[in-house]
Coordinates of C-alpha atoms and ligand atoms in Angstrom, one line a residue:
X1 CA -108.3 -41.4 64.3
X2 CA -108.9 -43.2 60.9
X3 CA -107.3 -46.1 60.3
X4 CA -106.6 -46.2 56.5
X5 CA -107.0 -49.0 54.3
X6 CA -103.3 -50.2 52.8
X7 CA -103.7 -50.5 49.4
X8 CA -101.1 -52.8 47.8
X9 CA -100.1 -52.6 44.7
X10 CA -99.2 -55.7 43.0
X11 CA -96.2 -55.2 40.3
X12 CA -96.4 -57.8 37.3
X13 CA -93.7 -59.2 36.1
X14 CA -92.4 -57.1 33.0
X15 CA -92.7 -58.2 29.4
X16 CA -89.1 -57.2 28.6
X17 CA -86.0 -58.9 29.6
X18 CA -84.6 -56.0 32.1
X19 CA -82.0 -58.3 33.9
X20 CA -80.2 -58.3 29.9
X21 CA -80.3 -54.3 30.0
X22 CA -77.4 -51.9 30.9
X23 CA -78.3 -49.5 33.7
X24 CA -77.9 -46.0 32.8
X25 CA -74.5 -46.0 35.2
X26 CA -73.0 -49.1 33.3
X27 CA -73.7 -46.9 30.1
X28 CA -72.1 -43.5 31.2
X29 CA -69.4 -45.5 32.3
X30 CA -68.7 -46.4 29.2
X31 CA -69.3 -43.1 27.4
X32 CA -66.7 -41.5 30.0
X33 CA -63.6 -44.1 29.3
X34 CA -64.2 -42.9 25.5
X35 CA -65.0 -39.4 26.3
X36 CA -63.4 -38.8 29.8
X37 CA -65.2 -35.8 31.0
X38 CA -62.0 -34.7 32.2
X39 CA -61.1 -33.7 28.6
X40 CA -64.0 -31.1 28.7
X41 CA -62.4 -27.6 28.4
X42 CA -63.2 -25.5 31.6
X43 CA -66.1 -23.4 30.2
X44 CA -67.9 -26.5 29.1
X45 CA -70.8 -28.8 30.6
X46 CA -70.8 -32.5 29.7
X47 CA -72.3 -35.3 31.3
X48 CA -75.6 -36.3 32.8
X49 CA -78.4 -33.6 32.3
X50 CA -81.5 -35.8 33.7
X51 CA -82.2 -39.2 34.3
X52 CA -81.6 -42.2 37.0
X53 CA -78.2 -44.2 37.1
X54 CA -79.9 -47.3 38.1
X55 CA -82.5 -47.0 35.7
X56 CA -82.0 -49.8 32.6
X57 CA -81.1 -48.4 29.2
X58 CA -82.7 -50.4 26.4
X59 CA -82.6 -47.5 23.5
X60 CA -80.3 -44.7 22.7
X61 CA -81.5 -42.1 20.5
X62 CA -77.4 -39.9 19.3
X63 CA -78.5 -36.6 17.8
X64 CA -76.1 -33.3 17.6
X65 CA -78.6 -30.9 19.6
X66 CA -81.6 -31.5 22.5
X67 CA -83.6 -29.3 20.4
X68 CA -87.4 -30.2 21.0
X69 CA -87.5 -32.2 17.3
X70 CA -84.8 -34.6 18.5
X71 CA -87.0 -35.1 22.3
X72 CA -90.3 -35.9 19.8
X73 CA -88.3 -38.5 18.4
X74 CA -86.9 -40.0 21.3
X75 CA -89.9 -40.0 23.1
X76 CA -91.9 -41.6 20.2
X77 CA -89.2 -44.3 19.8
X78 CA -89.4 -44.7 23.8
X79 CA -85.3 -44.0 24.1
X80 CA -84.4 -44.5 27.4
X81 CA -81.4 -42.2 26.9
X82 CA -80.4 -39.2 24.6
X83 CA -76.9 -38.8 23.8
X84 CA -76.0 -35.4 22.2
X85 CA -73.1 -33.2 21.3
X86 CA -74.2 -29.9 22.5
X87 CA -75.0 -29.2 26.0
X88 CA -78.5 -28.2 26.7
X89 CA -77.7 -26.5 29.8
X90 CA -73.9 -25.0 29.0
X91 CA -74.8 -22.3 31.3
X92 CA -75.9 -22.0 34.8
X93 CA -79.7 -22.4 35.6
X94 CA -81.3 -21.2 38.7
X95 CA -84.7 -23.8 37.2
X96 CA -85.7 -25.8 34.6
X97 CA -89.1 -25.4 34.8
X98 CA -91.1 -26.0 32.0
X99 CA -91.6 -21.9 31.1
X100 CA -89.1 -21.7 28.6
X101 CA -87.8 -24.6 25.9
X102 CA -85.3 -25.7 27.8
X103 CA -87.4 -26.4 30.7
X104 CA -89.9 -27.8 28.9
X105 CA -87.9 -30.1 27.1
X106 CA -86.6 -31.4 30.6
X107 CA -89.7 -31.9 31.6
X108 CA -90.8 -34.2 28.7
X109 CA -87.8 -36.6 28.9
X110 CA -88.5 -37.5 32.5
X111 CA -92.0 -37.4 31.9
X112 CA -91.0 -39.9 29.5
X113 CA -88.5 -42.1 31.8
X114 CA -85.7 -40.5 29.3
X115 CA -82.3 -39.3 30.0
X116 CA -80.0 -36.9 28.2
X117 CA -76.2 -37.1 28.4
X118 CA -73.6 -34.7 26.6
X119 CA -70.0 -35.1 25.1
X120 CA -69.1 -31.9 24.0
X121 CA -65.3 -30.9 24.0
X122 CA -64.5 -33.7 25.9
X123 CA -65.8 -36.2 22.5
X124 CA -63.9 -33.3 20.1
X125 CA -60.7 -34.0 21.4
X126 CA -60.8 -37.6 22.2
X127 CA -59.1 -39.6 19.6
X128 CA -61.3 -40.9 17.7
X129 CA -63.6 -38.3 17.8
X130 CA -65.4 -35.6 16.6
X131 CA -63.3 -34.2 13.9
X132 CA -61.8 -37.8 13.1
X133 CA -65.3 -38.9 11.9
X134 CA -65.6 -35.7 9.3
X135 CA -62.0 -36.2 8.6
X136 CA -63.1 -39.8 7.4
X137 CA -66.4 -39.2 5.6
X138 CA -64.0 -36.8 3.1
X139 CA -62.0 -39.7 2.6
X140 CA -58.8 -38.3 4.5
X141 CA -55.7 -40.9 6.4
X142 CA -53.3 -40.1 8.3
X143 CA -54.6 -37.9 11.0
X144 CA -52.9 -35.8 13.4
X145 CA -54.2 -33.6 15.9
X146 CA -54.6 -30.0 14.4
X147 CA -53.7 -28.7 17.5
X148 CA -52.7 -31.0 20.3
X149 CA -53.4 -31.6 24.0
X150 CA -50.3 -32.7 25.9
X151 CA -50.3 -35.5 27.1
X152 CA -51.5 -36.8 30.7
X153 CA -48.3 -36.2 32.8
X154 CA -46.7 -38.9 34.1
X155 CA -44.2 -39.2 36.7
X156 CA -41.9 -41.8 37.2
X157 CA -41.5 -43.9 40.4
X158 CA -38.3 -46.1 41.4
X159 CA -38.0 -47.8 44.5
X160 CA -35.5 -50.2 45.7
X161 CA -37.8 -54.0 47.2
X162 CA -36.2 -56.6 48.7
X163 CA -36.1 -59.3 45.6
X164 CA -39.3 -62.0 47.6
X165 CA -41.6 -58.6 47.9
X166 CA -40.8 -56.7 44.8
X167 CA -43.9 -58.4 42.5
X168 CA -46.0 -58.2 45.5
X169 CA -45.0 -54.1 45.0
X170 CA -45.6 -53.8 41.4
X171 CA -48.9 -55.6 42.0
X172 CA -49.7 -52.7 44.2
X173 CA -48.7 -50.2 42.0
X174 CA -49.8 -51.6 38.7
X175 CA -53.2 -51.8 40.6
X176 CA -53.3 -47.9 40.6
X177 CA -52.1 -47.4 36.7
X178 CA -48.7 -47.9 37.3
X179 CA -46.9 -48.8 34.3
X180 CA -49.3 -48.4 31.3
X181 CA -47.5 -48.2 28.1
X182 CA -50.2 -48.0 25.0
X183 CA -51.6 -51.3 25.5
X184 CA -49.3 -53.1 27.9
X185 CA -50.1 -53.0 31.8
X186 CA -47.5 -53.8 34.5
X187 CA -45.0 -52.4 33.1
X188 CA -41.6 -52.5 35.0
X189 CA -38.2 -52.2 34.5
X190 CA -35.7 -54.0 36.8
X191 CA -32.1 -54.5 37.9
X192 CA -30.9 -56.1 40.4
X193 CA -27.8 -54.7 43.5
X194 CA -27.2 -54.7 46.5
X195 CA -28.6 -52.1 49.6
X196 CA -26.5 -51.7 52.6
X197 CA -28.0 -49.7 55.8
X198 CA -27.1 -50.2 59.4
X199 CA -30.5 -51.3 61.5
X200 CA -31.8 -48.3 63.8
X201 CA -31.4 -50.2 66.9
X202 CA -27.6 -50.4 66.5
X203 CA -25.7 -48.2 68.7
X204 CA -22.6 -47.7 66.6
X205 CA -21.7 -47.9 62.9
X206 CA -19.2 -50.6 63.0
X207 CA -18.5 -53.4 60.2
X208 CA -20.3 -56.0 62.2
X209 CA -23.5 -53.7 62.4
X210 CA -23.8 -53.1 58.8
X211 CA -26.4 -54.8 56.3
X212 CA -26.3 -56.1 53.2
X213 CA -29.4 -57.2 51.4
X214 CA -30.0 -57.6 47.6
X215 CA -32.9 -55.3 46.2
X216 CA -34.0 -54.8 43.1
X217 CA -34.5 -51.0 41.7
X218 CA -38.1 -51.2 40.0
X219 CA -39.0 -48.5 37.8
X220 CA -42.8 -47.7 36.5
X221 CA -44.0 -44.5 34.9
X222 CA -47.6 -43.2 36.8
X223 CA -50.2 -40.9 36.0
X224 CA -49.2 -37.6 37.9
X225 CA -53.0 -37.8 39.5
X226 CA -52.2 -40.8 41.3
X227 CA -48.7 -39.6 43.1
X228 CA -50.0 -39.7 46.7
X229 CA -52.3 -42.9 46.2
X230 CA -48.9 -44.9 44.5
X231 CA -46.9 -43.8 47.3
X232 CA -49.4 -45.0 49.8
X233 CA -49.6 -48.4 48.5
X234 CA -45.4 -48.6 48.0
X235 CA -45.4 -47.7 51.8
X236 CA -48.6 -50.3 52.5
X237 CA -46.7 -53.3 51.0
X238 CA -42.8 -52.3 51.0
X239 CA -41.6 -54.6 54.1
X240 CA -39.1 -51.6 55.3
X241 CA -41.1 -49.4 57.7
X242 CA -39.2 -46.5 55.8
X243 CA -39.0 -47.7 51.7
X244 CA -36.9 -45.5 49.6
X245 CA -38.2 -44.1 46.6
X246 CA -37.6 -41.3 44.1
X247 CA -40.0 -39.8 42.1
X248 CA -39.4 -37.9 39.2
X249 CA -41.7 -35.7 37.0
X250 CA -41.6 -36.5 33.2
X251 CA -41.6 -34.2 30.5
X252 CA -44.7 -33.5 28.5
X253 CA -45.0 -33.9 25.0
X254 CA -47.8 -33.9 22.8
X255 CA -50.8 -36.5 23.0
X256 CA -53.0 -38.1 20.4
X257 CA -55.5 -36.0 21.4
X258 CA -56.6 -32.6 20.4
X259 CA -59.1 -30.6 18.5
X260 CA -58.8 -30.5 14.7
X261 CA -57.7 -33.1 12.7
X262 CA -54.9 -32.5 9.5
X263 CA -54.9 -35.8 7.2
X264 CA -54.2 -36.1 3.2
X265 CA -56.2 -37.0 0.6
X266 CA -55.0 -40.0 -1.2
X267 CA -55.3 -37.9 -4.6
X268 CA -54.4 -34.5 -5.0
X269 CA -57.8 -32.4 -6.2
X270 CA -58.8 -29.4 -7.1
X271 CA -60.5 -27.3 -4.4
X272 CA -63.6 -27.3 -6.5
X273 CA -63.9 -31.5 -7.1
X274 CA -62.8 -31.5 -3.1
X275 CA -65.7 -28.7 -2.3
X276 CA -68.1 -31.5 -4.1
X277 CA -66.9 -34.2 -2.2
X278 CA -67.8 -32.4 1.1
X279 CA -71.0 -31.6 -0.2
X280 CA -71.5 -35.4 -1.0
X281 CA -70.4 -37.1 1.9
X282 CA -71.7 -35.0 4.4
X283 CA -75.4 -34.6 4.9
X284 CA -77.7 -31.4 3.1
X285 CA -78.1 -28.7 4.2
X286 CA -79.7 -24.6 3.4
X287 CA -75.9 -23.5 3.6
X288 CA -74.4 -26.3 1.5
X289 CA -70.9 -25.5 0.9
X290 CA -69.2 -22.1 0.9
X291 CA -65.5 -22.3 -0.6
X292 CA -62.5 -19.0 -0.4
X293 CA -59.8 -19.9 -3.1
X294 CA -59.2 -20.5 -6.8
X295 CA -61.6 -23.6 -7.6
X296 CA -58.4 -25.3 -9.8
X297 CA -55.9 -24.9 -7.2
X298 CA -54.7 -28.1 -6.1
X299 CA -55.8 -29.1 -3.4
X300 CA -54.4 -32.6 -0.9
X301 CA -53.4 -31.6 2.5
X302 CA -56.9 -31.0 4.3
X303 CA -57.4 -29.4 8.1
X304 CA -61.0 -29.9 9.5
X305 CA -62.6 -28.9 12.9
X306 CA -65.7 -30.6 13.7
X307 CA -68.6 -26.7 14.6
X308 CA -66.6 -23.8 14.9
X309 CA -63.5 -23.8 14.3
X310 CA -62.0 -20.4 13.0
X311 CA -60.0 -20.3 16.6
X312 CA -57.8 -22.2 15.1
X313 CA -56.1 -20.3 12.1
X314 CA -52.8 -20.6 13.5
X315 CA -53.0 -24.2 13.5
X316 CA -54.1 -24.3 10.0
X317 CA -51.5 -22.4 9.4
X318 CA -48.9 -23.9 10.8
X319 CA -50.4 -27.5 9.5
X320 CA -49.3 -26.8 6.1
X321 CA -53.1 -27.7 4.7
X322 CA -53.5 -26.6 1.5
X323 CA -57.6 -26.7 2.9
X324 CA -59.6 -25.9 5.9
X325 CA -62.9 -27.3 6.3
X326 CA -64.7 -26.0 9.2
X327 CA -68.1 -24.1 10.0
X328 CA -69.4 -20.7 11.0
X329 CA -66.5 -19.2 10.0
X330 CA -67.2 -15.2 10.3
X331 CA -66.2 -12.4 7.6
X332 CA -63.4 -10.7 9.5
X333 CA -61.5 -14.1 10.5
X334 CA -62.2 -15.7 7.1
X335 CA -61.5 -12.5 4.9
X336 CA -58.1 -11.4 7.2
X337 CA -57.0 -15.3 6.8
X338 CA -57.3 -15.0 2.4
X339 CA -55.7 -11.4 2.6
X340 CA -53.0 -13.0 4.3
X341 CA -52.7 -16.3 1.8
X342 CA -52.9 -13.9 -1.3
X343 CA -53.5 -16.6 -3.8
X344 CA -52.0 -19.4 -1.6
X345 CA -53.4 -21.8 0.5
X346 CA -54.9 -22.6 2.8
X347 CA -58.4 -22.4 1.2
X348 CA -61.4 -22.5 3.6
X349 CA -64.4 -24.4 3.1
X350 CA -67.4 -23.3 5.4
X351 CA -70.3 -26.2 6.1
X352 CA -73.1 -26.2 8.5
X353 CA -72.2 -27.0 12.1
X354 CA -74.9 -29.3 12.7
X355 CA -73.6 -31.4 8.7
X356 CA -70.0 -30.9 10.3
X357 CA -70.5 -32.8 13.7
X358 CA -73.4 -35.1 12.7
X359 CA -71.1 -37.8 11.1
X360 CA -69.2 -38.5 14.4
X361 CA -72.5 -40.0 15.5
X362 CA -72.8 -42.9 13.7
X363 CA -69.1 -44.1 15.2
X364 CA -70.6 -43.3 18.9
X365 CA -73.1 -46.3 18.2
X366 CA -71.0 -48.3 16.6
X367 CA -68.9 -48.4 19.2
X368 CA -71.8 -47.9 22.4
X369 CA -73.3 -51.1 21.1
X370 CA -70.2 -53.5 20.5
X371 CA -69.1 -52.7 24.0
X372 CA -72.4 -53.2 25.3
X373 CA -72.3 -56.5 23.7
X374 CA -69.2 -57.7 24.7
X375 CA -70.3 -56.8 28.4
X376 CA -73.8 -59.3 27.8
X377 CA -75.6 -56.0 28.4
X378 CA -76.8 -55.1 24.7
X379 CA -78.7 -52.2 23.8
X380 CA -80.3 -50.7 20.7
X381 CA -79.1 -47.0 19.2
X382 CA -80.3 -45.1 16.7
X383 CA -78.6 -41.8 15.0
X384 CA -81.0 -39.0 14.8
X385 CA -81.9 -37.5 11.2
X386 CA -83.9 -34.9 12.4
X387 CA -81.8 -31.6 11.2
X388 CA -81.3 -29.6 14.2
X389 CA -79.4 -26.6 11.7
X390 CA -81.8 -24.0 12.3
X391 CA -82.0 -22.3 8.7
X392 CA -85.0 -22.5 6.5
X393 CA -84.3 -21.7 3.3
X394 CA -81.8 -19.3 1.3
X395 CA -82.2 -17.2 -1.5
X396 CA -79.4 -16.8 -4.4
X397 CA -78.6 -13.1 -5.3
X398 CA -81.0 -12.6 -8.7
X399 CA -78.7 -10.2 -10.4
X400 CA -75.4 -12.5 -9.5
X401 CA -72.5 -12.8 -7.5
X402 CA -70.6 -9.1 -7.3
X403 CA -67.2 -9.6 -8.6
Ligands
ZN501 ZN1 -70.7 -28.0 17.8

């Protein structure tokens, strides 16, 4: 038997302030009440791809893609966290090992103590989010949803409290999300009668047996999710062993969320003067702009969908745009759409994916840090410029367009 020598290593204390740093939980939980991964359609994958919740985050590196130019430049920055739009893994591994990109890129950022988060569908429909950031670099107000989520469903609760335990009631409740309304809490409405029962130990239903006790009927509207839990904590702190209750389930209507936005320009344009502003204010790429429709048509109800977005022709459609700005838009979709429209709208303007999504990033950091800050936890970002749209170069027919 060997007895081995303990060799104890002493840790010095660290040059950097950690205590002042967000851990990577107190982070995410941010990112997740802006982009609740809930929101993420059901094909997607959003949320943590590597890294430790409880280590700090000092430096966030926002790029569109974890392509391996993006991981150089984190690493070389020392990010402690990636933030990026697409999902590196979107569909199911069996291994990341470091064989194939993917794997390798894993491998680097926890080599190098960094973690990679995604908000994918979840940040496109979030309001703002993906498509409200393009909608605002071309200079358009007055968004709406291009096509709409409904919103959360709600039910509404209505009990009947003895008048000394009917706060201590919407306490309970309002502690659960009872009664949000936009951005009032607690709300309840209230009227006060009178309840009349006849106690269970009472043998006989006979004037003298019977109760009167003034109650008052509160109403709050609840997210559907939390039914069980809101009933649990009326029954917890209702003094009747047996509270009555009614819930009903609310109609849905449309939310503020959605993918797509439709907003107006605040002066009608041509489509070619617009189809120059989108090449200005969003950033260059091999594509540039492609336009379908008469360049002096006028042009000043404007759809956009943040990557890929001819799914959503209907919508446009429907919108009344006069313009659709989108990306990857494929020749069947794109040429069926303007055979349709004859010489009418809506016009289509094709960008890159990567210009199309890229703006929403700055807005992510905007709003990462000042939350950050107001919790005493600050943190640096930084929006990737590193152009993850994977063409090279293009080459304009020499003998002209074919007309
Ligand atoms: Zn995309």
């Amino acid at each position: 038997m060997y007895l081995h020598e303990r060799r104890v290593a002493i840790r010095l204390p660290s040059v950097t302030n950690e205590a002042s740093s967000p851990s990577l939980a107190e982070v995410i939980a941010v990112l997740e009440r802006m982009y609740d991964p809930a929101w993420a359609r059901d094909w997607d994958a959003v949320g943590l791809v590597c890294g430790d919740p409880a280590a700090p985050v000092r430096r966030v590196l926002l790029a569109v893609d974890a392509a391996p130019p993006v991981v150089e430049e984190a690493l070389a920055w020392r990010a402690d966290l990636v933030l990026t739009h697409h999902p590196l893994l979107l569909r199911a591994v069996h291994g990341v090992g470091a064989t194939d990109a993917k794997g390798r890129m894993v491998h680097q950022l926890i080599r190098g103590g960094c973690a990679l988060y995604t908000a994918h569908t979840n940040a496109d429909v979030a309001a703002p989010g993906v498509s409200d950031a393009l909608a605002r670099v071309l200079g358009l107000t007055d968004l709406v949803p291009l096509s709409a989520d409904s919103a959360d469903a709600l039910d509404k609760l209505v009990t009947f409290v003895p008048e000394p335990d009917a706060d201590k009631v919407i306490d309970a409740l309002a502690g659960l999300g009872a009664g949000e309304l936009g951005e009032y809490h607690r709300c309840a409405w209230m009227v006060t009668g009178l309840g009349a029962y006849v106690p269970a130990e009472s043998t006989m239903d006979s004037e003298a047996h019977r109760e009167h006790v003034e109650e008052r009927r509160v109403e709050m509207v609840i997210p559907r999710a939390r039914r069980h839990a809101a009933i649990a904590a009326l029954r917890a702190t209702h003094p009747s062993p047996e509270p009555s209750f009614d819930v009903y389930e609310l109609a849905t209507w449309s939310g503020p969320r959605g993918v797509g936005r439709v907003g107006s320009l605040g002066t009608p344009t041509t489509l070619r003067e617009f189809a120059m502003l989108a090449a200005e204010a969003l950033p260059g790429t091999v594509q540039g702009i492609r336009v379908a429709g008469d360049p002096v048509a006028e042009v000043s109800r404007v759809a956009v969908c943040g990557g890929s977005g001819d799914s959503l022709f209907d919508a446009v459609r429907a919108s009344g745009a006069d313009v659709y700005v989108t990306a990857d838009l494929r020749h069947h979709p794109a040429a069926e759409l303007r055979d349709q429209a004859g010489d009418a709208p809506p016009y289509l303007v094709d960008v890159a994916h990567w210009a199309s999504e890229w703006p929403w990033l700055a807005g992510v950091a905007n709003r990462l840090e000042g939350a950050m800050d107001d919790a005493g936890t600050p943190l640096e970002t930084h929006v990737s410029t590193r152009c993850t749209d994977p063409w090279s170069f293009r080459l304009p027919s020499p003998g002209g367009v074919v007309r």
